Amino acid sequence: MTGSRFGVASGGWDGAVKVWDPATGQVRHSLGGKGGPVWDVAFTPDGRRLASAHADGTVVIWDPVNGTEVTRFRAHTLEVAGLAFSPDRKSLSTAAGRD
């Protein structure tokens, strides 16, 4: 689970990423549901983008404000176990899991 000024995000076994309103505890957006379980989520430092790491080796970049997918790419042949944005938000580091 991770947070930004646009909300708090979590990933689940169903492959969905949820963006929550921390003030109300309600789900603002339920994103995706594809790509297998979500192992990690991370906001950019400015909170304007959200990345999700999936068990099928893909990473999805989301717009957490309107709940749309910005891009999707295969990061690894194995699961993506973790990810983090650089402080300038120009780079995204990913870590592969093991089989």
Coordinates of N, CA and C in Angstrom, one line a residue:
M1 N 0.8 -1.2 0.0 CA 0.0 0.0 0.0 C 0.9 1.2 0.0
T2 N 0.5 2.2 -0.8 CA 1.2 3.5 -0.9 C 0.2 4.6 -1.0
G3 N 0.7 5.9 -0.7 CA -0.2 7.0 -0.7 C 0.4 8.2 -1.4
S4 N -0.5 9.1 -1.8 CA -0.2 10.4 -2.3 C -1.3 11.4 -2.0
R5 N -1.2 12.6 -2.4 CA -2.2 13.6 -2.2 C -3.5 13.2 -2.9
F6 N -3.4 12.3 -3.9 CA -4.6 11.9 -4.7 C -5.2 10.7 -4.1
G7 N -4.7 10.1 -3.0 CA -5.3 9.0 -2.4 C -4.3 8.0 -1.9
V8 N -4.8 6.8 -1.6 CA -4.0 5.7 -1.1 C -4.2 4.5 -2.1
A9 N -3.2 3.8 -2.5 CA -3.4 2.7 -3.5 C -3.0 1.4 -2.9
S10 N -3.7 0.3 -3.3 CA -3.4 -1.0 -2.9 C -3.6 -2.0 -4.1
G11 N -2.9 -3.1 -4.1 CA -3.0 -4.1 -5.1 C -3.5 -5.4 -4.5
G12 N -4.1 -6.3 -5.3 CA -4.6 -7.5 -4.8 C -4.4 -8.7 -5.6
W13 N -4.8 -9.9 -5.1 CA -4.7 -11.1 -5.8 C -5.5 -11.2 -7.0
D14 N -6.6 -10.4 -7.1 CA -7.4 -10.4 -8.3 C -6.9 -9.6 -9.5
G15 N -5.7 -9.0 -9.3 CA -5.1 -8.2 -10.3 C -5.5 -6.7 -10.4
A16 N -6.4 -6.4 -9.5 CA -7.0 -5.0 -9.5 C -6.1 -4.1 -8.6
V17 N -6.0 -2.9 -9.0 CA -5.4 -1.8 -8.2 C -6.5 -0.9 -7.7
K18 N -6.5 -0.6 -6.5 CA -7.6 0.2 -5.9 C -7.0 1.5 -5.4
V19 N -7.6 2.6 -5.8 CA -7.2 4.0 -5.2 C -8.3 4.4 -4.3
W20 N -7.9 4.6 -3.0 CA -8.8 4.9 -1.9 C -8.8 6.3 -1.5
D21 N -9.9 6.8 -1.1 CA -10.0 8.2 -0.5 C -9.7 8.0 1.0
P22 N -8.6 8.5 1.5 CA -8.2 8.3 2.9 C -9.2 9.0 3.8
A23 N -9.9 10.1 3.4 CA -10.8 10.8 4.3 C -12.1 9.9 4.6
T24 N -12.5 9.2 3.5 CA -13.8 8.5 3.7 C -13.6 7.0 3.8
G25 N -12.4 6.5 3.4 CA -12.2 5.0 3.3 C -12.9 4.3 2.2
Q26 N -13.4 5.1 1.3 CA -14.1 4.6 0.1 C -13.2 4.4 -1.1
V27 N -13.5 3.5 -2.0 CA -12.7 3.2 -3.2 C -13.1 4.3 -4.2
R28 N -12.1 5.1 -4.7 CA -12.3 6.0 -5.7 C -12.3 5.3 -7.1
H29 N -11.3 4.5 -7.3 CA -11.2 3.8 -8.6 C -10.8 2.3 -8.3
S30 N -11.3 1.4 -9.0 CA -10.8 0.0 -9.1 C -10.3 -0.2 -10.5
L31 N -9.0 -0.3 -10.6 CA -8.3 -0.3 -11.9 C -7.9 -1.7 -12.3
G32 N -8.0 -2.0 -13.5 CA -7.5 -3.3 -14.1 C -8.2 -4.5 -13.8
G33 N -7.5 -5.4 -13.1 CA -8.1 -6.8 -12.9 C -7.4 -7.7 -13.9
K34 N -6.4 -7.3 -14.6 CA -5.7 -8.1 -15.6 C -4.2 -8.2 -15.1
G35 N -3.5 -9.2 -15.6 CA -2.1 -9.2 -15.3 C -1.7 -10.1 -14.1
G36 N -2.7 -10.8 -13.5 CA -2.3 -11.6 -12.4 C -2.2 -10.7 -11.1
P37 N -1.9 -11.4 -10.0 CA -1.8 -10.6 -8.7 C -0.9 -9.4 -8.8
V38 N -1.2 -8.4 -8.1 CA -0.4 -7.2 -8.0 C 0.5 -7.3 -6.8
W39 N 1.8 -7.3 -7.0 CA 2.8 -7.4 -5.9 C 3.2 -6.1 -5.3
D40 N 3.1 -5.0 -6.0 CA 3.6 -3.7 -5.5 C 2.9 -2.6 -6.2
V41 N 2.7 -1.5 -5.6 CA 2.2 -0.2 -6.2 C 3.1 0.9 -5.7
A42 N 3.3 1.9 -6.6 CA 4.1 3.1 -6.2 C 3.6 4.3 -6.9
F43 N 3.5 5.4 -6.2 CA 3.1 6.7 -6.8 C 4.4 7.4 -7.2
T44 N 4.3 8.2 -8.3 CA 5.4 9.2 -8.6 C 5.5 10.1 -7.4
P45 N 6.7 10.8 -7.2 CA 6.9 11.7 -6.1 C 5.8 12.8 -6.1
D46 N 5.3 13.2 -7.3 CA 4.3 14.3 -7.3 C 2.9 13.7 -7.2
G47 N 2.8 12.4 -7.2 CA 1.5 11.7 -7.0 C 0.6 11.7 -8.3
R48 N 1.1 12.1 -9.4 CA 0.3 12.2 -10.6 C 0.2 10.9 -11.4
R49 N 1.1 10.0 -11.1 CA 1.0 8.7 -11.8 C 1.2 7.6 -10.7
L50 N 0.6 6.4 -11.0 CA 0.7 5.3 -10.1 C 1.1 4.1 -11.0
A51 N 2.1 3.4 -10.5 CA 2.6 2.2 -11.2 C 2.2 0.9 -10.4
S52 N 1.8 -0.1 -11.1 CA 1.5 -1.4 -10.5 C 2.4 -2.5 -11.0
A53 N 2.9 -3.4 -10.2 CA 3.8 -4.5 -10.5 C 3.0 -5.8 -10.5
H54 N 3.0 -6.5 -11.6 CA 2.1 -7.7 -11.8 C 2.9 -9.0 -11.9
A55 N 2.2 -10.0 -11.4 CA 2.8 -11.4 -11.4 C 3.1 -11.9 -12.8
D56 N 2.5 -11.4 -13.8 CA 2.8 -11.8 -15.2 C 3.9 -11.1 -15.9
G57 N 4.7 -10.3 -15.1 CA 5.9 -9.6 -15.6 C 5.6 -8.2 -16.2
T58 N 4.3 -7.8 -16.1 CA 4.0 -6.5 -16.6 C 4.0 -5.4 -15.5
V59 N 4.2 -4.2 -16.0 CA 4.0 -3.0 -15.2 C 2.9 -2.1 -15.9
V60 N 2.0 -1.6 -15.1 CA 1.0 -0.7 -15.7 C 1.1 0.7 -15.0
I61 N 1.1 1.7 -15.8 CA 1.1 3.1 -15.3 C -0.3 3.6 -15.4
W62 N -0.8 4.2 -14.3 CA -2.2 4.7 -14.2 C -2.2 6.2 -13.9
D63 N -3.3 6.8 -14.3 CA -3.6 8.1 -13.8 C -4.5 8.0 -12.6
P64 N -4.1 8.2 -11.4 CA -4.9 7.9 -10.2 C -6.1 8.9 -10.1
V65 N -6.0 10.0 -10.7 CA -7.1 11.0 -10.6 C -8.3 10.6 -11.4
N66 N -8.2 10.2 -12.6 CA -9.3 9.8 -13.4 C -9.5 8.3 -13.6
G67 N -8.5 7.5 -13.1 CA -8.6 6.1 -13.1 C -8.4 5.4 -14.4
T68 N -7.6 6.0 -15.3 CA -7.3 5.5 -16.6 C -5.9 4.9 -16.7
E69 N -5.8 3.9 -17.6 CA -4.4 3.3 -17.9 C -3.7 4.2 -18.8
V70 N -2.5 4.6 -18.5 CA -1.6 5.4 -19.3 C -0.8 4.5 -20.3
T71 N -0.2 3.5 -19.7 CA 0.7 2.6 -20.5 C 0.8 1.3 -19.8
R72 N 1.2 0.3 -20.6 CA 1.4 -1.1 -20.0 C 2.6 -1.6 -20.8
F73 N 3.6 -2.3 -20.0 CA 4.7 -2.9 -20.7 C 5.2 -4.1 -19.9
R74 N 5.9 -5.0 -20.7 CA 6.5 -6.1 -20.0 C 7.8 -5.7 -19.5
A75 N 8.0 -5.8 -18.2 CA 9.3 -5.4 -17.6 C 10.2 -6.6 -17.4
H76 N 9.6 -7.8 -17.1 CA 10.4 -9.0 -16.9 C 9.7 -10.2 -17.4
T77 N 10.5 -11.3 -17.6 CA 9.8 -12.6 -18.0 C 9.2 -13.2 -16.7
L78 N 9.8 -12.9 -15.6 CA 9.2 -13.4 -14.3 C 8.3 -12.3 -13.7
E79 N 7.7 -12.6 -12.6 CA 6.9 -11.6 -11.9 C 7.6 -10.3 -11.6
V80 N 7.0 -9.2 -11.6 CA 7.5 -8.0 -11.1 C 7.2 -7.9 -9.6
A81 N 8.3 -8.0 -8.8 CA 8.1 -8.1 -7.4 C 8.1 -6.8 -6.7
G82 N 8.7 -5.8 -7.3 CA 8.8 -4.5 -6.7 C 9.1 -3.4 -7.7
L83 N 8.8 -2.2 -7.3 CA 9.1 -1.0 -8.2 C 9.2 0.2 -7.4
A84 N 9.9 1.2 -8.0 CA 10.0 2.5 -7.3 C 10.4 3.6 -8.4
F85 N 9.8 4.8 -8.2 CA 10.1 5.9 -9.1 C 11.3 6.7 -8.6
S86 N 12.1 7.2 -9.5 CA 13.2 8.1 -9.1 C 12.6 9.4 -8.6
P87 N 13.3 10.2 -7.8 CA 12.8 11.4 -7.2 C 12.3 12.4 -8.3
D88 N 13.0 12.4 -9.5 CA 12.6 13.3 -10.5 C 11.4 12.8 -11.4
R89 N 11.0 11.6 -11.1 CA 9.9 10.8 -11.8 C 10.2 10.4 -13.2
K90 N 11.5 10.6 -13.6 CA 11.9 10.3 -15.0 C 12.2 8.8 -15.2
S91 N 12.5 8.1 -14.1 CA 12.9 6.7 -14.2 C 12.0 5.8 -13.2
L92 N 11.8 4.6 -13.7 CA 11.1 3.6 -12.9 C 12.0 2.4 -12.8
S93 N 12.4 2.0 -11.6 CA 13.1 0.8 -11.3 C 12.2 -0.3 -11.0
T94 N 12.5 -1.5 -11.5 CA 11.7 -2.7 -11.2 C 12.6 -3.8 -10.8
A95 N 12.0 -4.7 -10.0 CA 12.7 -5.9 -9.5 C 11.9 -7.1 -9.9
A96 N 12.7 -8.1 -10.5 CA 12.0 -9.4 -10.9 C 12.0 -10.3 -9.7
G97 N 10.9 -11.1 -9.7 CA 10.8 -12.2 -8.7 C 11.6 -13.4 -9.2
R98 N 11.4 -14.5 -8.5 CA 12.0 -15.7 -8.9 C 11.0 -16.8 -9.1
D99 N 11.3 -17.8 -9.9 CA 10.3 -18.8 -10.1 C 10.5 -20.0 -9.2

